[in-house]
CSV table of C-alpha atoms in Angstrom, one decimal:
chain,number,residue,atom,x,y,z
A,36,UNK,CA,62.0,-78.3,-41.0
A,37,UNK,CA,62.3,-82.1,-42.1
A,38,UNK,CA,58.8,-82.7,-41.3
A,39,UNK,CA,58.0,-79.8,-43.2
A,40,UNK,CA,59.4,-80.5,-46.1
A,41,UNK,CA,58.2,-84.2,-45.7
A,42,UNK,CA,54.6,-83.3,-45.9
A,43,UNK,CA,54.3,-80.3,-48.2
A,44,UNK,CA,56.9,-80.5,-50.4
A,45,UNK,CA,59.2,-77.5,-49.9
A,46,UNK,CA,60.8,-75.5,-46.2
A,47,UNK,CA,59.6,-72.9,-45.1
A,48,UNK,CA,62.0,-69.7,-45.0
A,49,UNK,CA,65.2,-70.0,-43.4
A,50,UNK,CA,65.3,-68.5,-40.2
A,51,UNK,CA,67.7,-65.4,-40.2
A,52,UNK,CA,68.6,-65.6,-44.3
A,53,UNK,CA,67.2,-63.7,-46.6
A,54,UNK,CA,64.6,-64.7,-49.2
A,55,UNK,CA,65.6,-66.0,-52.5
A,56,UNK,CA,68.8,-66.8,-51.1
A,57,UNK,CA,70.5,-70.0,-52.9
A,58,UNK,CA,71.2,-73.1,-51.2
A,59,UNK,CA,73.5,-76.3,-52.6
A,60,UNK,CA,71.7,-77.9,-50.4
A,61,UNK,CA,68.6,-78.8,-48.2
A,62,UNK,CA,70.5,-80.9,-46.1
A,63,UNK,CA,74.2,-81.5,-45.1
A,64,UNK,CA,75.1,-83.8,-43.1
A,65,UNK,CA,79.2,-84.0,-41.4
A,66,UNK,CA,79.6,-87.4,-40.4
A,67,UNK,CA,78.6,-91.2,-41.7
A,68,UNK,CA,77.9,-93.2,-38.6
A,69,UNK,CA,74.9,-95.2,-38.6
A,70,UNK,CA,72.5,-92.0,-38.0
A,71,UNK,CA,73.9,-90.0,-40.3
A,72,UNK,CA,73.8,-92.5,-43.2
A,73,UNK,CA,70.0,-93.4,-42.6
A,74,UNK,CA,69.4,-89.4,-42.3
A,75,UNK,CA,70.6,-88.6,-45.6
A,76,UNK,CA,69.2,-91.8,-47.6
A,77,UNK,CA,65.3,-91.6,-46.0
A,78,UNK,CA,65.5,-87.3,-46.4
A,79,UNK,CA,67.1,-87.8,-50.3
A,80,UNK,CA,64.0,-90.6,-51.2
A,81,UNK,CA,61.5,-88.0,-49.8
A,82,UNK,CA,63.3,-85.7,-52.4
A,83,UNK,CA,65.9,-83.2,-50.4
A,84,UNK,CA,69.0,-82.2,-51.9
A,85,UNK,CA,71.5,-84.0,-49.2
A,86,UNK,CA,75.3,-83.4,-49.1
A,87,UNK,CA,77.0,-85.8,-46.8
A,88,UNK,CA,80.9,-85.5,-45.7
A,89,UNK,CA,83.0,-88.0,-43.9
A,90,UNK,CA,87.0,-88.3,-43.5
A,91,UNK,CA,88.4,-90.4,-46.0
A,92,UNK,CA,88.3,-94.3,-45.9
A,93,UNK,CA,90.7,-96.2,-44.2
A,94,UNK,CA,90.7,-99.3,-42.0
A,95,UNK,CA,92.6,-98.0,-39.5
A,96,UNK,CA,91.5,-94.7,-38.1
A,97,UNK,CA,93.4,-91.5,-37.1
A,98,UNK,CA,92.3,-87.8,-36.3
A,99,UNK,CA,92.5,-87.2,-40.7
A,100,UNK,CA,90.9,-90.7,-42.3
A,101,UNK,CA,88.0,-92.4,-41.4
A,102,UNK,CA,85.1,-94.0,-43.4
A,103,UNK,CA,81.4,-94.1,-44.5
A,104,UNK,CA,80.0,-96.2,-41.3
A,105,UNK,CA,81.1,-95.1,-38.8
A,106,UNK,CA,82.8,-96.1,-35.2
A,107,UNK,CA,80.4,-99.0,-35.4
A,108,UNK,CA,81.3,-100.6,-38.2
A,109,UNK,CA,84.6,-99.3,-39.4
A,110,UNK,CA,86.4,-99.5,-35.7
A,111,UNK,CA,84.0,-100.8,-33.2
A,112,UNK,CA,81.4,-103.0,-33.2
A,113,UNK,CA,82.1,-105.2,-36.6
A,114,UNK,CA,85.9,-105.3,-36.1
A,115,UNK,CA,85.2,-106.3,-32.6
A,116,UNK,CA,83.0,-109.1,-33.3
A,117,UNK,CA,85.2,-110.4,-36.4
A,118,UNK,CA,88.2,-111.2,-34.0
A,119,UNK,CA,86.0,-112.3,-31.0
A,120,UNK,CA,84.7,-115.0,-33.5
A,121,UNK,CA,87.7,-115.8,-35.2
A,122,UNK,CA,89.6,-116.4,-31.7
A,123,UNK,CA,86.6,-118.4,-30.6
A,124,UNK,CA,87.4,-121.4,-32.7
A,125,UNK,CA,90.9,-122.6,-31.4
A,126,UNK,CA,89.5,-123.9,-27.7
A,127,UNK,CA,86.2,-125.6,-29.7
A,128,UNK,CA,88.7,-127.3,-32.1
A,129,UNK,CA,90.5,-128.7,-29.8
A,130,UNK,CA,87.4,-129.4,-27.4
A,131,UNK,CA,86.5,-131.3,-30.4
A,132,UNK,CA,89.1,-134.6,-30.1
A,133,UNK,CA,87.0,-135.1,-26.9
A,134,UNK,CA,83.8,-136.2,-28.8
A,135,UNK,CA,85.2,-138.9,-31.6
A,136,UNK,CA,87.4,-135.5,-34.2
A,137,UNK,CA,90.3,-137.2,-35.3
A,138,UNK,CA,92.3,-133.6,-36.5
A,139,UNK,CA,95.6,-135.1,-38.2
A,140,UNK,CA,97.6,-131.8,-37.8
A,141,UNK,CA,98.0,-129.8,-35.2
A,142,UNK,CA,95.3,-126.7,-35.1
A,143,UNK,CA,97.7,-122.9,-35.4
A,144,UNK,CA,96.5,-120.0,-35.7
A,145,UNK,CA,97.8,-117.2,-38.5
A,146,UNK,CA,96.8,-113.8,-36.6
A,147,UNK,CA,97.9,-111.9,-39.9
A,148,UNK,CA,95.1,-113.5,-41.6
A,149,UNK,CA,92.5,-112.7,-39.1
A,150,UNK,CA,93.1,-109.4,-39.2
A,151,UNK,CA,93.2,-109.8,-43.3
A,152,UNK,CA,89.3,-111.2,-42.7
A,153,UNK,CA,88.2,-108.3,-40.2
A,154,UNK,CA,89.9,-105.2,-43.0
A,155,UNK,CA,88.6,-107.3,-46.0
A,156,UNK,CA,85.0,-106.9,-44.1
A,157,UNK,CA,85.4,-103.7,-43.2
A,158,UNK,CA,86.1,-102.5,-46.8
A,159,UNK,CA,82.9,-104.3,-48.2
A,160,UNK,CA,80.7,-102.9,-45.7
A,161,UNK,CA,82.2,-99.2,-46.9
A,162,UNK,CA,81.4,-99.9,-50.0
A,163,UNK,CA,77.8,-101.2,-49.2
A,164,UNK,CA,77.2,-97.8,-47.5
A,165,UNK,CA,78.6,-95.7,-50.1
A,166,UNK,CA,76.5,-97.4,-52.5
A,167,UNK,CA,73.3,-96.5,-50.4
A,168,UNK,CA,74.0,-92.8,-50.4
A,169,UNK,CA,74.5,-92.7,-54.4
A,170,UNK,CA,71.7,-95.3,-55.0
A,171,UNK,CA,69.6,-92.6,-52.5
A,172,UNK,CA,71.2,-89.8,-54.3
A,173,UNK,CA,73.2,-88.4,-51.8
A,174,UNK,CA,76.1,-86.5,-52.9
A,175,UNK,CA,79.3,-87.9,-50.7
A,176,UNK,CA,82.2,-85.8,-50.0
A,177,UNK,CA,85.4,-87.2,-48.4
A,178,UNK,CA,87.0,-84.5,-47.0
A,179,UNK,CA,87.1,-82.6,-43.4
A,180,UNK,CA,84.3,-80.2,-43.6
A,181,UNK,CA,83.3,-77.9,-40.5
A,182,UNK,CA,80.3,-75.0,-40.0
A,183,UNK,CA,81.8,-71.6,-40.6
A,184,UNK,CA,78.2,-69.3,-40.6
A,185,UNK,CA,74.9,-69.9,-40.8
A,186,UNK,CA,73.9,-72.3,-43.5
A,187,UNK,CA,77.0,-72.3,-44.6
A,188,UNK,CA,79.6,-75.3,-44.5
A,189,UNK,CA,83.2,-75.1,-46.0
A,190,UNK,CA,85.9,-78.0,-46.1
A,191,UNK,CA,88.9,-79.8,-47.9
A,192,UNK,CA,86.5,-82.0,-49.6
A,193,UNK,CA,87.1,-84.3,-52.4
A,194,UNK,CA,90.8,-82.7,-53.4
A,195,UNK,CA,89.3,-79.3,-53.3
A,196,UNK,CA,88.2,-76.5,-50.8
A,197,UNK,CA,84.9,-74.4,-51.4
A,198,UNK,CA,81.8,-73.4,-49.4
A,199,UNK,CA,78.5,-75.0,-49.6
A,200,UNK,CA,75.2,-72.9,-48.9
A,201,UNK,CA,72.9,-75.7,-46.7
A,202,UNK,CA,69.3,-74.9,-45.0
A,203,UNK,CA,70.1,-77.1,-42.5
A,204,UNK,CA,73.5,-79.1,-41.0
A,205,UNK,CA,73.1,-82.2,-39.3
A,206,UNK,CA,76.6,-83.0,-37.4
A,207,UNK,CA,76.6,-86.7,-37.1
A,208,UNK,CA,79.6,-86.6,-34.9
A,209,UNK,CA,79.7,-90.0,-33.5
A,210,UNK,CA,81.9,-90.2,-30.0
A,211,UNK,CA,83.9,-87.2,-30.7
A,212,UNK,CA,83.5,-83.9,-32.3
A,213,UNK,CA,86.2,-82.0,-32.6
């Protein structure tokens, strides 16, 4: 139906909905991981109505917040990274008196402030991806939202419950769907 759309401008019927039904949406997408977020922004430019839905932010993670990003970025990958290189430096500093450093003080490191740097990061890159969905024009809800009929999507989203009519869903469930 994407491709459809794509190329000549409009879907073709709805399989198993009736004709002149309304839809909020062409589009609606649960979950912001990496797939879902590149979904919605390259189907919005191409002009789809998108609706996208993710957990609300939070750096740490739990079955009722999340974030726009994903596993990836908001617990896997870039927090991964961030304290692999920040623990990396303590062994080269010290390596470092062998070839001519002279460090006056003794080299400690503040664990508290690591983990400062990795949630600091983690709450820029949310915001990076949140801007790309508006800057796309995809509308973001933050909210739980789950598939209760065809084309039809319903959730606690954004501080208020409702039902959204969508021709399509794309469940961008990452490692668990639940």
């Amino acid at each position: 139906m994407a491709r459809k759309m794509l190329i000549d401008g409009e879907a073709e019927s709805v399989p198993g909905v009736e004709q002149g039904t309304h839809f909020d949406f062409d589009l609606f997408i649960i979950g912001t991981g990496s797939g879902g977020v590149r979904a919605a922004r390259f189907l919005s430019n191409y002009g789809a109505k998108v609706g996208i839905c993710e957990l609300p932010f939070n750096a740490i993670s739990s079955e009722t917040i999340g974030g726009v990003g994903g596993t990836c970025v908001i617990r896997g990958c870039v927090p991964k990274k961030i304290l692999v290189y920040g623990a990396s430096f303590g062994g080269e500093l010290e390596d470092a008196r062998n070839y001519g450093w002279e460090l006056s003080e003794k080299v400690d490191f503040n664990w508290k402030k690591l983990l400062q740097k990795k949630t600091d990061e983690i709450n820029r890159l949310n915001g990076i991806y949140k801007r790309l969905l508006s800057n796309a024009g995809v509308k973001l809800f933050e909210g739980e939202a789950k598939i209760v009929g065809l084309n039809e999507v319903e959730g606690d989203i954004n501080e208020t419950s409702g039902k959204n009519q969508t021709k399509e869903v794309f469940l961008d469930s990452g490692n668990e769907a639940s």
